[in-house]
Amino acid sequence: MASDDPRASDAESEAPPSSSWKDRIVVPTLVAGIVGAGAGLVSKHRKVVGLPTSSATYAANFAIVTACYCGAREYVGITRKTGPDDLLNSAIAGFGSGAILGRLYGGPVAAVRYSILFTIAGTTLDYGTVKLRPVLKSYKESMLGSNDDSKKNDGWLKLPDWSPIKVLDEEALAAKQAREKQLYAQRGLGNFTKEES
């Protein structure tokens, strides 16, 4: 049996967390809920129904739509046995989820309209995330450092070269302390140690 093999369980536990289907459904749903709440804050209906009601309604609608779309995309991906970045999965899921939600919302005419809207919007967003993911990853690595063990990774935020703030390494810190001691000795302040400060 494959489940009794310890190497199989190690391979499953070493999978990157971004490959989880839960992350591809829950994270976009939460983000859509936050965006929906923001859209409710600036909605023209907020004066009529009230700000909290408007924000909650928009947040719920955005989250429901996103959860349906992402769930359909995962289902299509599993059914077609393709990866999560396949754009045809996005188009099929957008068409299907738009048709179902449109039918529930406004009948057969709305089903066609929403299926086309979800297909275009969902595929466009997925295409954008596929294209932006390497750019954002390289930006993150340039700011936070690489995760490779071959390079020194302090886990510290790297500041740009033009920044006046510099993070000193051990050698630079020792040189700075030596300069400070020499400066204090010249001014007649005596030996400056950490215990005195």
Coordinates of C-alpha atoms in Angstrom, one line a residue:
M1 CA 0.0 0.0 0.0
A2 CA 1.2 3.5 -0.8
S3 CA -0.1 4.9 2.5
D4 CA 2.1 2.7 4.6
D5 CA 5.2 3.9 2.8
P6 CA 6.9 6.6 5.0
R7 CA 8.6 8.2 1.9
A8 CA 5.2 8.9 0.4
S9 CA 4.0 10.7 3.5
D10 CA 7.3 12.7 3.6
A11 CA 6.8 13.7 0.0
E12 CA 3.2 14.9 0.8
S13 CA 4.3 16.8 3.8
E14 CA 7.2 18.5 1.9
A15 CA 4.8 19.9 -0.7
P16 CA 4.8 23.7 -0.8
P17 CA 1.8 25.2 1.0
S18 CA 0.8 27.1 -2.1
S19 CA -0.1 23.9 -3.8
S20 CA -2.9 23.2 -1.5
W21 CA -6.4 23.4 -2.9
K22 CA -7.6 25.0 0.3
D23 CA -5.1 27.9 -0.2
R24 CA -6.4 28.4 -3.8
I25 CA -10.0 28.7 -2.6
V26 CA -9.9 30.2 0.9
V27 CA -7.3 32.9 0.4
P28 CA -9.0 34.4 -2.7
T29 CA -12.4 34.1 -1.0
L30 CA -11.1 36.1 2.0
V31 CA -9.5 38.7 -0.2
A32 CA -12.7 39.0 -2.3
G33 CA -14.6 39.5 0.9
I34 CA -12.3 42.3 2.0
V35 CA -12.5 43.9 -1.5
G36 CA -16.3 43.5 -1.4
A37 CA -16.5 45.3 2.0
G38 CA -14.4 48.1 0.5
A39 CA -16.7 48.3 -2.5
G40 CA -19.6 48.5 -0.1
L41 CA -18.0 51.5 1.6
V42 CA -18.0 53.5 -1.6
S43 CA -21.2 52.1 -3.0
K44 CA -24.0 54.5 -4.1
H45 CA -26.5 52.4 -2.1
R46 CA -24.7 53.0 1.3
K47 CA -26.9 56.0 2.0
V48 CA -30.1 54.1 1.4
V49 CA -29.5 50.8 3.1
G50 CA -26.8 52.0 5.6
L51 CA -23.0 51.7 5.6
P52 CA -22.8 48.4 7.6
T53 CA -25.5 46.7 5.6
S54 CA -24.0 47.8 2.3
S55 CA -20.5 46.6 3.2
A56 CA -21.7 43.3 4.6
T57 CA -23.8 42.6 1.5
Y58 CA -21.1 43.4 -0.9
A59 CA -18.5 41.4 1.1
A60 CA -20.8 38.4 1.2
N61 CA -21.6 38.6 -2.5
F62 CA -18.0 38.9 -3.5
A63 CA -17.0 36.1 -1.2
I64 CA -19.8 33.8 -2.5
V65 CA -19.0 34.5 -6.1
T66 CA -15.2 33.9 -5.6
A67 CA -15.7 30.7 -3.6
C68 CA -18.0 29.3 -6.3
Y69 CA -15.6 30.3 -9.1
C70 CA -12.5 28.9 -7.3
G71 CA -14.3 25.7 -6.3
A72 CA -15.5 25.2 -9.8
R73 CA -11.9 25.9 -11.1
E74 CA -10.5 23.2 -8.7
Y75 CA -13.2 20.7 -9.7
V76 CA -12.5 21.3 -13.4
G77 CA -8.7 21.0 -12.8
I78 CA -9.2 17.7 -11.0
T79 CA -11.5 16.4 -13.6
R80 CA -9.2 17.3 -16.5
K81 CA -6.1 16.2 -14.5
T82 CA -4.3 19.5 -15.1
G83 CA -2.3 21.8 -12.9
P84 CA -3.7 24.8 -11.1
D85 CA -2.3 27.3 -13.6
D86 CA -4.2 26.0 -16.6
L87 CA -6.3 28.9 -18.1
L88 CA -8.8 26.5 -19.8
N89 CA -9.8 25.4 -16.3
S90 CA -10.5 29.1 -15.5
A91 CA -12.6 29.6 -18.6
I92 CA -14.7 26.4 -18.1
A93 CA -15.2 27.2 -14.3
G94 CA -16.1 30.8 -15.1
F95 CA -18.7 29.7 -17.6
G96 CA -20.2 27.1 -15.3
S97 CA -20.2 29.1 -12.1
G98 CA -21.5 32.2 -13.9
A99 CA -24.3 30.2 -15.5
I100 CA -25.4 28.7 -12.2
L101 CA -25.2 31.9 -10.2
G102 CA -26.8 33.9 -13.0
R103 CA -29.6 31.5 -13.2
L104 CA -30.2 31.8 -9.5
Y105 CA -30.0 35.5 -9.6
G106 CA -32.0 36.5 -12.6
G107 CA -33.2 33.7 -14.8
P108 CA -32.0 32.4 -18.2
V109 CA -31.0 35.8 -19.6
A110 CA -28.8 36.5 -16.6
A111 CA -27.3 33.0 -16.8
V112 CA -25.9 33.8 -20.2
R113 CA -24.7 37.3 -19.2
Y114 CA -23.1 36.1 -16.0
S115 CA -21.4 33.1 -17.6
I116 CA -19.8 35.4 -20.2
L117 CA -18.8 37.9 -17.5
F118 CA -17.3 35.2 -15.2
T119 CA -15.5 33.6 -18.0
I120 CA -13.8 36.8 -19.1
A121 CA -13.2 38.2 -15.6
G122 CA -12.0 34.9 -14.0
T123 CA -9.7 34.0 -16.9
T124 CA -8.2 37.5 -17.0
L125 CA -7.5 37.5 -13.2
D126 CA -6.0 34.0 -13.4
Y127 CA -3.9 35.0 -16.4
G128 CA -2.7 38.1 -14.5
T129 CA -1.8 36.1 -11.4
V130 CA 0.1 33.6 -13.6
K131 CA 2.1 36.4 -15.2
L132 CA 2.6 38.4 -12.0
R133 CA 3.6 35.5 -9.7
P134 CA 7.3 35.3 -10.9
V135 CA 7.6 39.1 -10.7
L136 CA 6.2 39.2 -7.2
K137 CA 8.4 36.3 -6.2
S138 CA 11.6 37.9 -7.5
Y139 CA 10.5 41.2 -5.8
K140 CA 9.9 39.4 -2.5
E141 CA 13.3 37.6 -2.8
S142 CA 15.0 40.9 -3.5
M143 CA 13.5 42.5 -0.4
L144 CA 13.6 39.6 2.0
G145 CA 16.4 37.5 0.6
S146 CA 16.5 34.1 -1.0
N147 CA 15.4 30.9 0.8
D148 CA 18.4 29.1 -0.5
D149 CA 20.8 27.7 2.2
S150 CA 23.7 28.5 0.0
K151 CA 23.3 32.3 0.6
K152 CA 23.3 33.9 4.0
N153 CA 19.7 34.5 4.9
D154 CA 19.1 36.4 8.0
G155 CA 15.4 36.7 7.4
W156 CA 15.8 40.4 7.7
L157 CA 14.3 43.0 5.4
K158 CA 16.9 44.1 2.9
L159 CA 16.8 47.9 2.3
P160 CA 17.6 49.3 -1.1
D161 CA 21.1 50.5 -1.9
W162 CA 20.0 54.1 -2.0
S163 CA 18.5 54.0 1.5
P164 CA 20.3 56.1 4.1
I165 CA 19.6 53.4 6.7
K166 CA 22.2 50.6 6.7
V167 CA 22.0 47.3 8.6
L168 CA 25.5 46.5 9.8
D169 CA 27.0 43.0 9.8
E170 CA 29.2 41.9 12.6
E171 CA 32.4 43.2 11.1
A172 CA 31.0 46.7 10.3
L173 CA 29.4 46.8 13.8
A174 CA 32.8 46.0 15.4
A175 CA 34.5 48.7 13.3
K176 CA 31.8 51.2 14.3
Q177 CA 32.2 50.4 18.0
A178 CA 36.0 50.8 17.7
R179 CA 35.6 54.2 16.1
E180 CA 33.2 55.2 18.8
K181 CA 35.6 54.1 21.6
Q182 CA 38.4 56.1 19.9
L183 CA 36.2 59.2 19.6
Y184 CA 35.1 59.0 23.3
A185 CA 38.8 58.6 24.3
Q186 CA 39.7 61.7 22.3
R187 CA 37.0 63.7 23.9
G188 CA 38.1 62.7 27.4
L189 CA 35.0 60.8 28.2
G190 CA 37.1 57.8 29.1
N191 CA 36.2 54.2 28.3
F192 CA 32.7 53.7 27.1
T193 CA 31.3 50.3 27.7
K194 CA 27.8 48.9 27.6
E195 CA 27.8 48.4 31.4
E196 CA 28.2 52.2 31.9
S197 CA 25.4 53.0 29.5

